[in-house]
Tab-separated table of C-alpha atoms and ligand atoms in Angstrom:
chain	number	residue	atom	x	y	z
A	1	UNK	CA	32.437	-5.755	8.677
A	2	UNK	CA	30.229	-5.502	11.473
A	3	UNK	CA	27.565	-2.240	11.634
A	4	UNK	CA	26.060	-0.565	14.591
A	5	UNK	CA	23.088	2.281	14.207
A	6	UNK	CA	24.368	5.605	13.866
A	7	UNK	CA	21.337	8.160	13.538
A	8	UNK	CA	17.934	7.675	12.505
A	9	UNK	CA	15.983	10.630	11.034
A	10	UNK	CA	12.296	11.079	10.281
A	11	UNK	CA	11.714	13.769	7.516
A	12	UNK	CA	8.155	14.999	6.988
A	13	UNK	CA	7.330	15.390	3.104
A	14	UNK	CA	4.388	16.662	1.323
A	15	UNK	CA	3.718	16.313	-2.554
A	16	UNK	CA	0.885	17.769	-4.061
A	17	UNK	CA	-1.231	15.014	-5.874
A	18	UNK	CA	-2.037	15.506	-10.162
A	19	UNK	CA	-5.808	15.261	-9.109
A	20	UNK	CA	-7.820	15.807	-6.165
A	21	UNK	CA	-8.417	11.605	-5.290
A	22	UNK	CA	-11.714	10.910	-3.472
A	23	UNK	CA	-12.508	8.432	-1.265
A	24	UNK	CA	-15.212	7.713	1.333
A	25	UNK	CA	-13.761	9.271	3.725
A	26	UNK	CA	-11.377	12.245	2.347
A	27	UNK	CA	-10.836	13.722	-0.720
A	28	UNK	CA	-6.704	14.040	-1.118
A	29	UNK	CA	-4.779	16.646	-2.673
A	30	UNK	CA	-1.546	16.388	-1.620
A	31	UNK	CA	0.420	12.810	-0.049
A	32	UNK	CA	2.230	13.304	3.074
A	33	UNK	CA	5.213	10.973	3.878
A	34	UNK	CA	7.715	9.992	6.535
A	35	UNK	CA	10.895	9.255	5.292
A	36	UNK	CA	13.356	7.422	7.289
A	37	UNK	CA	17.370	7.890	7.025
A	38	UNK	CA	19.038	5.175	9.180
A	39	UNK	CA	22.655	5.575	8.625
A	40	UNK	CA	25.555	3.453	9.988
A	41	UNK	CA	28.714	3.165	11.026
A	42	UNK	CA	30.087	2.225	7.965
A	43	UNK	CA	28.166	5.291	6.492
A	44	UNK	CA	25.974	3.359	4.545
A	45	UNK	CA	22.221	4.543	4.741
A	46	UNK	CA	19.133	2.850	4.723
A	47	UNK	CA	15.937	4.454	3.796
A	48	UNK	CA	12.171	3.569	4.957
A	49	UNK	CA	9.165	5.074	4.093
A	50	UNK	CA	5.852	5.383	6.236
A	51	UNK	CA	2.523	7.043	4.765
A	52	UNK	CA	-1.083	6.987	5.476
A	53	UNK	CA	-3.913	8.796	3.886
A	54	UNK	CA	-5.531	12.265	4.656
A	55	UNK	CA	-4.039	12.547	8.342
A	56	UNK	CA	-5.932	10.551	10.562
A	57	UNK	CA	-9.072	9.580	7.888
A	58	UNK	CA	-7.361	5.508	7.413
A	59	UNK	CA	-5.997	4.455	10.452
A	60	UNK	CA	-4.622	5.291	14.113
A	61	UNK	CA	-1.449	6.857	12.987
A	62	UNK	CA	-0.763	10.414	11.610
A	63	UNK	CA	2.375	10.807	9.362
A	64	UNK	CA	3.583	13.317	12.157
A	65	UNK	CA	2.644	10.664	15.103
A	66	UNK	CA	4.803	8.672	13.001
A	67	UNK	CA	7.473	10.758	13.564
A	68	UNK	CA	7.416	11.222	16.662
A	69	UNK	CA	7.155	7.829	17.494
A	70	UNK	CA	10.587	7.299	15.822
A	71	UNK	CA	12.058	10.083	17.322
A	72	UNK	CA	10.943	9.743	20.676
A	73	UNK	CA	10.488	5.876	21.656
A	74	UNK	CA	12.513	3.827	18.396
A	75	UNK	CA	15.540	6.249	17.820
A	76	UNK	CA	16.728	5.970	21.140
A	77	UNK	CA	16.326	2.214	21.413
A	78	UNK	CA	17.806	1.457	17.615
A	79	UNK	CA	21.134	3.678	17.963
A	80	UNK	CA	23.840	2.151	19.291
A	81	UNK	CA	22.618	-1.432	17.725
A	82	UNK	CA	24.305	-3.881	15.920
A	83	UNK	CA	22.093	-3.130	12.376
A	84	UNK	CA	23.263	-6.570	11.048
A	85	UNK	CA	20.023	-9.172	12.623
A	86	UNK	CA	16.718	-7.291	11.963
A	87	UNK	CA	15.147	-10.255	13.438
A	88	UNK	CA	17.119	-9.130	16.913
A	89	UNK	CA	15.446	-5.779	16.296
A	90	UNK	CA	12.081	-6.370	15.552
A	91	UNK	CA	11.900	-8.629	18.951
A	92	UNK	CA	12.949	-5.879	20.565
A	93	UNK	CA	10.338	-3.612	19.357
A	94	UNK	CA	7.845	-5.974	19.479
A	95	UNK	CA	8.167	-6.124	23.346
A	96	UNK	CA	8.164	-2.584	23.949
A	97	UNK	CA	5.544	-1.441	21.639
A	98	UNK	CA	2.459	-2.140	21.212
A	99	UNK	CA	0.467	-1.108	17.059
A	100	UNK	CA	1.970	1.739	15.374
A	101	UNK	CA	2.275	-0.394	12.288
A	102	UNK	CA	3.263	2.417	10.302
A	103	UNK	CA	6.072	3.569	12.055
A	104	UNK	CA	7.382	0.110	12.460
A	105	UNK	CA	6.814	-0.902	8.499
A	106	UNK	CA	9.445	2.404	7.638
A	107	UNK	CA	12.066	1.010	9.890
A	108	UNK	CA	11.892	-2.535	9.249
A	109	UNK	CA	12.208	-1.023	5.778
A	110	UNK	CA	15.051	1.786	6.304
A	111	UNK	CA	17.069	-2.139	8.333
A	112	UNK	CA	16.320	-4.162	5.044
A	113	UNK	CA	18.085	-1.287	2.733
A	114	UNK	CA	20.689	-1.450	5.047
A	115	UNK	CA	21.355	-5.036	5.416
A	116	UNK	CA	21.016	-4.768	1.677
A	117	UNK	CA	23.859	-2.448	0.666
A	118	UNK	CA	26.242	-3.795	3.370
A	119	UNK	CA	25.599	-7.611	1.600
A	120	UNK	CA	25.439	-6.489	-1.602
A	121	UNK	CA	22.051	-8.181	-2.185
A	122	UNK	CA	18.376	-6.370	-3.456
A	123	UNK	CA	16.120	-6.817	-0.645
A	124	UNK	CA	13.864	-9.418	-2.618
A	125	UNK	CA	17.103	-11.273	-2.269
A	126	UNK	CA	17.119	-10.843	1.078
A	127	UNK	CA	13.738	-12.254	1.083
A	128	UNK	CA	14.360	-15.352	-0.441
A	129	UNK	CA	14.485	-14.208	-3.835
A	130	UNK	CA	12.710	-12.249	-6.469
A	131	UNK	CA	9.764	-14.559	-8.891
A	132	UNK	CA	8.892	-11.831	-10.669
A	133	UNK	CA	10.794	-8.406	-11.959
A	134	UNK	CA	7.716	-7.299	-13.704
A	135	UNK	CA	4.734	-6.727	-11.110
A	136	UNK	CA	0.958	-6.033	-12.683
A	137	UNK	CA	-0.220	-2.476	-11.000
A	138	UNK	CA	-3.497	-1.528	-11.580
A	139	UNK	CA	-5.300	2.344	-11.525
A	140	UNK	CA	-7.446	4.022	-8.814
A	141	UNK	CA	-10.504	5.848	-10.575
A	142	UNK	CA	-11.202	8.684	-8.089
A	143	UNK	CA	-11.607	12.089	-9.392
A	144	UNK	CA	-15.409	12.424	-8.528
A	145	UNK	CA	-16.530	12.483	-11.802
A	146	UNK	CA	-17.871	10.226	-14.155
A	147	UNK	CA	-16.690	11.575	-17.843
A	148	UNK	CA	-13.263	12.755	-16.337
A	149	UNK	CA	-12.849	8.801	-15.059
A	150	UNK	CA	-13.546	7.662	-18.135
A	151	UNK	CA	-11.388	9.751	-20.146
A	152	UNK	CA	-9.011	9.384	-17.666
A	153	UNK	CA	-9.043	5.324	-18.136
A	154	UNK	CA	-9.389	5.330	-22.231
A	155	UNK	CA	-6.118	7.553	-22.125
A	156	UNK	CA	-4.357	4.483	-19.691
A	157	UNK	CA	-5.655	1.515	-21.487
A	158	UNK	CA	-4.322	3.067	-24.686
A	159	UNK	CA	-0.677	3.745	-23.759
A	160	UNK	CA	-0.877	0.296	-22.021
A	161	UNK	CA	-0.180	1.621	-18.754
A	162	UNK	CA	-2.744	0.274	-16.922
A	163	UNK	CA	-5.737	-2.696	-17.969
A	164	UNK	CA	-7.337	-3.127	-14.615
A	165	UNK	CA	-9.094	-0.208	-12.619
A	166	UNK	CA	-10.529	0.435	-8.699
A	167	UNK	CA	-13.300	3.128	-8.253
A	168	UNK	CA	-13.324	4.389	-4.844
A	169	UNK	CA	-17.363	4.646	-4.040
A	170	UNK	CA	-19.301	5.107	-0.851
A	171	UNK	CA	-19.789	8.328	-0.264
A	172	UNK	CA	-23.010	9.027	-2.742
A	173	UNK	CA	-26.414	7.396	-2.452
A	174	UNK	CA	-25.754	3.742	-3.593
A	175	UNK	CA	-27.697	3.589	-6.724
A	176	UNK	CA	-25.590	7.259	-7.545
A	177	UNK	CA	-22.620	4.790	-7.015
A	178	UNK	CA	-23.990	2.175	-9.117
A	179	UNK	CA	-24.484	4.282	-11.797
A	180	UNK	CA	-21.198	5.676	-12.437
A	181	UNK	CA	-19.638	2.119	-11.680
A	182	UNK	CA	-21.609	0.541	-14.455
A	183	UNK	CA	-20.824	3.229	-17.052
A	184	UNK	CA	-17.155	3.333	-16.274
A	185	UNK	CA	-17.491	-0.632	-16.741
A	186	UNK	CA	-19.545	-0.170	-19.817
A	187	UNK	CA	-16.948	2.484	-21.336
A	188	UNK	CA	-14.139	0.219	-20.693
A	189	UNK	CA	-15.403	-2.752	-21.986
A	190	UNK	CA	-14.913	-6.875	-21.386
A	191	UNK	CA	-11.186	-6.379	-21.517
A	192	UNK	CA	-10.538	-4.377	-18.207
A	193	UNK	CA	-11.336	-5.970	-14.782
A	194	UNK	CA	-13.027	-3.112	-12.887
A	195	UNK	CA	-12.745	-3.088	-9.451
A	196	UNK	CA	-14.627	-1.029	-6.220
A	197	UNK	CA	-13.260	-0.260	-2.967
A	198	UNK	CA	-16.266	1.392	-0.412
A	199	UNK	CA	-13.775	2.075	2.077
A	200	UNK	CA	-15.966	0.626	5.201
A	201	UNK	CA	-19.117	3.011	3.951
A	202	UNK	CA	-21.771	0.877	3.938
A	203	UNK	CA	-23.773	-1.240	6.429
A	204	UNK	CA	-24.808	-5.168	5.944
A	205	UNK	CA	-27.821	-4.186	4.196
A	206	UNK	CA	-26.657	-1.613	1.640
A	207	UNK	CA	-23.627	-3.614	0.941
A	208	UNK	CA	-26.089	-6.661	0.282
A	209	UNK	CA	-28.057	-4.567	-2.103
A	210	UNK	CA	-24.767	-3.048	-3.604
A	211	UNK	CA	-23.237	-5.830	-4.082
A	212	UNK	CA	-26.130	-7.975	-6.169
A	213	UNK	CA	-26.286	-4.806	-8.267
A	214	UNK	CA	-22.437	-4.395	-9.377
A	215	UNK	CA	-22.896	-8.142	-9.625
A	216	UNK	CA	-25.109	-7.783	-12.368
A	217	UNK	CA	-22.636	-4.790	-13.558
A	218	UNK	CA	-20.029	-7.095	-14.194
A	219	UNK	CA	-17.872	-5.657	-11.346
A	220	UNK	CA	-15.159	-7.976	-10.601
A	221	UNK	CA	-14.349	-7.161	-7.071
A	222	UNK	CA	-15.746	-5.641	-3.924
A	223	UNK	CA	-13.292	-3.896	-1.352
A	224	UNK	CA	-13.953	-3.379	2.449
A	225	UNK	CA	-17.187	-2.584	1.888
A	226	UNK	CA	-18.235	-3.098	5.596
A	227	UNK	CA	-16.729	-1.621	8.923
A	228	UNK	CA	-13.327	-2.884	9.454
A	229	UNK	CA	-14.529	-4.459	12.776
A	230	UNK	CA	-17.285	-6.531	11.867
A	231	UNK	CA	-16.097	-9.630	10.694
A	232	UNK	CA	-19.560	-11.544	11.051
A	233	UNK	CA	-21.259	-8.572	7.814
A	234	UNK	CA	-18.010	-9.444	6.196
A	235	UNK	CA	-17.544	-13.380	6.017
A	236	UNK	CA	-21.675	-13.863	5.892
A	237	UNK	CA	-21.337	-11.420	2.481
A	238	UNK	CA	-18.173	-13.358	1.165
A	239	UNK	CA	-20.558	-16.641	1.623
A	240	UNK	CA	-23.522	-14.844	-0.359
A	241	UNK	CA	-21.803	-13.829	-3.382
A	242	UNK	CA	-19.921	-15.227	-5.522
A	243	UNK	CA	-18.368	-11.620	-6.325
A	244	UNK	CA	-15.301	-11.631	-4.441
A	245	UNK	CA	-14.994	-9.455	-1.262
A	246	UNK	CA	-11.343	-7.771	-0.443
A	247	UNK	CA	-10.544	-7.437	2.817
A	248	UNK	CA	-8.381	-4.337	3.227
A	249	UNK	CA	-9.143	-2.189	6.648
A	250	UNK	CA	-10.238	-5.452	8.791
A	251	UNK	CA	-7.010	-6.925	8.353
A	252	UNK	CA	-3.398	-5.379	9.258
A	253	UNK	CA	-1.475	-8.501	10.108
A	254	UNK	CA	-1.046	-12.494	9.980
A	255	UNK	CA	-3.082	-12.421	13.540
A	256	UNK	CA	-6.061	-10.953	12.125
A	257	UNK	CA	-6.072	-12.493	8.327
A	258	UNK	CA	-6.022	-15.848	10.733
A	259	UNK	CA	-9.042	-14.503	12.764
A	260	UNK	CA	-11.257	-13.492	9.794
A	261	UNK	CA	-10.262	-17.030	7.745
A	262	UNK	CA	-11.101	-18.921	10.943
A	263	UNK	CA	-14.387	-16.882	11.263
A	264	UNK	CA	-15.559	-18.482	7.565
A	265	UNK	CA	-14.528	-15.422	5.185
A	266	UNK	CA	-12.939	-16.320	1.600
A	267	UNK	CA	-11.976	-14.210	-0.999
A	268	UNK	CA	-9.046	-12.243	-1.012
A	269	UNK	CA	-6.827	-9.604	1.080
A	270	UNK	CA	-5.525	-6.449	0.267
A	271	UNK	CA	-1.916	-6.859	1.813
A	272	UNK	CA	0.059	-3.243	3.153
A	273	UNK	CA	3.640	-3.071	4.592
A	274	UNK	CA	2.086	-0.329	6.155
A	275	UNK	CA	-0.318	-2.252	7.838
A	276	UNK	CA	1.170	-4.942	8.923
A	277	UNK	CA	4.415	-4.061	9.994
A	278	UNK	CA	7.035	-3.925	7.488
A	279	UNK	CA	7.980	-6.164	4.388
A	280	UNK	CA	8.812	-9.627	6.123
A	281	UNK	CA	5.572	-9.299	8.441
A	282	UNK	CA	3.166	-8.714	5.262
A	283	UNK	CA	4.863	-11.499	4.025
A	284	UNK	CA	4.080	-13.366	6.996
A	285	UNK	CA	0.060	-12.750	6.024
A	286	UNK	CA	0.711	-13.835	2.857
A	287	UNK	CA	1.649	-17.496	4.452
A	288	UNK	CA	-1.433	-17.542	6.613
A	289	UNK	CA	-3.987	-16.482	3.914
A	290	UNK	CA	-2.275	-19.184	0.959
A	291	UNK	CA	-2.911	-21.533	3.654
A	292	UNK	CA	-6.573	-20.342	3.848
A	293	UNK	CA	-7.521	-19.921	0.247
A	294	UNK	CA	-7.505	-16.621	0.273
A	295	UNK	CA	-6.356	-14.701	-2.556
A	296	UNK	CA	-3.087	-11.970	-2.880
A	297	UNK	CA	-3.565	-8.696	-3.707
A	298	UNK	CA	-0.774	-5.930	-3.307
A	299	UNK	CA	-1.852	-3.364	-1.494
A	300	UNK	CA	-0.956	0.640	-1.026
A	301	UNK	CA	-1.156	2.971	1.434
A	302	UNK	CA	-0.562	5.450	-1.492
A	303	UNK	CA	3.254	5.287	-0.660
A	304	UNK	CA	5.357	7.290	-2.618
A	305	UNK	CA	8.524	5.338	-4.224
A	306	UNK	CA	10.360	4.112	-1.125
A	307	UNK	CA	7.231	2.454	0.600
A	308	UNK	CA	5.707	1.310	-2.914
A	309	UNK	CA	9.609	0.106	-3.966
A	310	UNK	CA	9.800	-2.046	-0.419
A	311	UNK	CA	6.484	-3.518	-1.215
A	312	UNK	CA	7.256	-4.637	-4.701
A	313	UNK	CA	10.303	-6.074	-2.958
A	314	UNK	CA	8.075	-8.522	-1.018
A	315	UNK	CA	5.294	-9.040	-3.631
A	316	UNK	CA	8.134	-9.809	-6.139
A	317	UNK	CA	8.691	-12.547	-4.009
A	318	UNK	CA	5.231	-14.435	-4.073
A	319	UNK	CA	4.489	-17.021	-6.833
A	320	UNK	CA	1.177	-16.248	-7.328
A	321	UNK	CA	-0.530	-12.531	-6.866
A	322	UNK	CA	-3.710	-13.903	-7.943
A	323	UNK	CA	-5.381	-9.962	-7.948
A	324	UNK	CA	-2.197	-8.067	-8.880
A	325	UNK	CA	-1.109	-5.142	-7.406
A	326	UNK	CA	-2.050	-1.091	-6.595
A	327	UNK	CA	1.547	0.075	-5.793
A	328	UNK	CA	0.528	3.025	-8.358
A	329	UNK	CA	1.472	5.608	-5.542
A	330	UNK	CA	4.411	7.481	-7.549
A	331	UNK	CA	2.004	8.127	-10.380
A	332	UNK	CA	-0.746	9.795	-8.271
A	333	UNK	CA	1.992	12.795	-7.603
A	334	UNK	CA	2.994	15.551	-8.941
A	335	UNK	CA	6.992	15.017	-8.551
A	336	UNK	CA	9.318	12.381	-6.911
A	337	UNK	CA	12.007	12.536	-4.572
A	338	UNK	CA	14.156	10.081	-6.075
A	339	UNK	CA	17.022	10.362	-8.717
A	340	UNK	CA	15.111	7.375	-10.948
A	341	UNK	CA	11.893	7.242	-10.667
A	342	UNK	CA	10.070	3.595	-11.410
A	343	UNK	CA	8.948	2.326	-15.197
A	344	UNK	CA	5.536	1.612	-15.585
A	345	UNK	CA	5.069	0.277	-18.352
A	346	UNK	CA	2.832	-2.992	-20.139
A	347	UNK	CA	0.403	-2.763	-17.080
A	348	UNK	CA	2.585	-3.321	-14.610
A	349	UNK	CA	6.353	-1.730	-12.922
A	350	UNK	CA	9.527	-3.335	-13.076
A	351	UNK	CA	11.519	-4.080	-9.985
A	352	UNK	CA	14.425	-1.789	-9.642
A	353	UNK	CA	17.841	-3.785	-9.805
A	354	UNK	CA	20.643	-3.131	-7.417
A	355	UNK	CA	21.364	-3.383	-3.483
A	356	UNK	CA	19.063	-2.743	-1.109
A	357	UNK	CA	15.283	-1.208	-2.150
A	358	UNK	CA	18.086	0.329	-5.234
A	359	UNK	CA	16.818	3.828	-4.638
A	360	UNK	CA	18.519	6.763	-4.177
A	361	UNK	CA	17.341	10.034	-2.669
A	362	UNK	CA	17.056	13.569	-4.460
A	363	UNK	CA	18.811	15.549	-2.222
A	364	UNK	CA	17.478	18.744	-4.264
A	365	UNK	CA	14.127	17.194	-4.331
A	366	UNK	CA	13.770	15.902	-0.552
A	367	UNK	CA	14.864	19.519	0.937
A	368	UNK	CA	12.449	21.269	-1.625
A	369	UNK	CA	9.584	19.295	-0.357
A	370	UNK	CA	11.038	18.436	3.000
A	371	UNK	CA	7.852	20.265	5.387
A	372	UNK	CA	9.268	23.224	6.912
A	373	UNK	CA	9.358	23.186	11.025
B	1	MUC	C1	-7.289	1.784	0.107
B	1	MUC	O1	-8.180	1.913	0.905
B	1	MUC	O2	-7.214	0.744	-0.518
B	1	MUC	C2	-5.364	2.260	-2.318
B	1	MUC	C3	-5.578	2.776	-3.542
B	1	MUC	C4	-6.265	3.992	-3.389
B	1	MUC	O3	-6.648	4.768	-4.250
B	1	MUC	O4	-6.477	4.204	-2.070
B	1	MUC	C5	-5.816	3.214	-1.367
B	1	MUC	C6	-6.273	2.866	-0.041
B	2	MG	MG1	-8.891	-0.195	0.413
């Protein structure tokens, strides 16, 4: 049954978050989302995902410069394709585009769900084949406030929901920081691994004072806590500590984990879909940093179920995530636009069974939050 590329839509969607979620750089109260619907000529349709967060405060791309990247320079290259090699596909995009990561993660997504349903196979299949159906997620402490974080993680740990915890710091005075780190630790006791994630906020210095003091705190790991671009801070921090760095903004893709493990960094990397491409080229990472040392982590753009749903499909896939995962996206909003939303339960989320990402769409739901023109 062969399958060209029909139509390829990008709908904008915004859903308002259950919190306000600060970070170094933005303070988030509602997730906007691009969701791709790639349908073929069999009528089948594949869906993608592509989200950053607050606008432009991440990255390069915008969730609208998303869209119009896929309506303006990938639509009208895609339609009229045979859907059936992605690899075809992605050459072909590779040669005429240069970055937008984003854009290109929620159609090599939208290609997988379609290749998917036509074989019959879950896209972990497609893959190579699901390891694990039951992927650890962990909890993103942000709300600002040092009580509300802590009742906020004593609720989790109790319905087993989630063990392990990241607090977003950087944008107080570092001892401020330090404070409310160590009595979130403290609060939480031996039994949680708390995490921190600066978001690029500090320079060398203040990250080498921060990071001997949540040493001492019993913090277990230290994300991006230096600008994305400068790998010397980075790899001469990861070689003064013995608390693990994450490497999250300074690396998007197999190129650049390659680039910072050649420059002397270990630890471990924060892996995105979103940054690196799609699926199969986070996946490609993954290969270059096992061959480095470096440890797996599975990382979120703060997708909602699509985007976090593809990424489980490739993390599902690696033997070892030797940090878990953050694919806790769903949970930080206030609805879903999905018929069946994903279980989290015993720390972690199960992989959803069926073809393709097996997700379906709520019609109701997507034209309800569906941004209006
Ligand atoms: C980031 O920088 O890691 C992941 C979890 C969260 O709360 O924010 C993100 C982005
Ligand atoms: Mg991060």
């Amino acid at each position: 049954m062969s399958a060209t590329i029909q139509s390829i839509e990008a709908v904008l969607v915004d859903i308002p978050t259950i919190r306000p979620h600060k970070l170094s750089m933005t303070t988030m109260g509602v997730q906007s989302m691009v969701i791709v619907r790639m349908k073929d000529s069999n009528g089948l349709e594949g869906l993608g995902e592509a989200t950053t967060i607050g606008g432009l405060a991440y990255g390069a791309e915008s969730p609208e410069s998303v869209k119009l990247t896929i309506d303006t320079y990938f639509g009208p290259q895609l339609i009229g394709q045979s859907a059936e090699n992605i690899n075809t596909l992605r050459v072909m995009l590779n040669r005429s585009t240069r970055g937008n990561n984003l854009a290109r993660s929620a159609i090599e997504t939208a290609l997988l769900d379609l290749q998917g349903k036509r074989l019959n196979r879950s896209v972990a299949d497609l893959l190579g084949g699901a390891v694990h159906r039951h992927i650890p997620v962990l909890w993103t402490l942000a709300s600002g406030d040092t009580a509300k974080d802590i009742e906020e993680a004593r609720g989790l740990i109790e319905t087993r929901r989630h063990c392990d915890f990241k607090l977003k710091i950087g944008s107080r005075r570092l001892m401020d920081d330090v404070r409310h780190v160590a009595a979130i630790k403290e609060a939480v006791g031996e039994s949680a691994s708390v995490r921190v994630d600066v978001n690029q906020a500090w320079d060398e210095a203040t990250a080498a004072k921060g990071m001997a003091e949540l040493q001492a705190a019993g913090i277990d790991l230290v994300e991006q806590p230096t600008p994305m671009k400068d790998y010397a801070a980075l790899v001469r921090l990861s070689n003064k500590f013995h608390l693990p760095i994450l490497a999250d903004e300074a690396v998007a893709d197999a190129k650049d984990m390659y680039a910072l493990a050649a420059a002397g960094f270990s630890g471990a990397v924060a892996m995105k879909i979103a940054k690196a491409g799609g699926p199969m080229r986070a996946l490609e990472q993954a290969s270059v940093a096992q061959a480095a040392g470096i440890g797996l982590y599975g990382g979120t753009l703060l997708e909602g179920t699509i985007g976090s749903v593809a990424s489980l499909h490739a993390w599902s896939t690696l033997e070892t995530l030797h940090w878990g995962t953050e694919m806790f996206g769903p949970l930080l909003m206030k609805d879903d636009i999905v018929v069946k939303p994903l279980s989290f339960h015993d720390h972690g989320v199960d992989l959803p069974e069926g073809p393709g990402l097996g997700i379906e769409l709520d019609e109701d739901k997507l034209t309800y939050y569906r941004r209006q023109a």
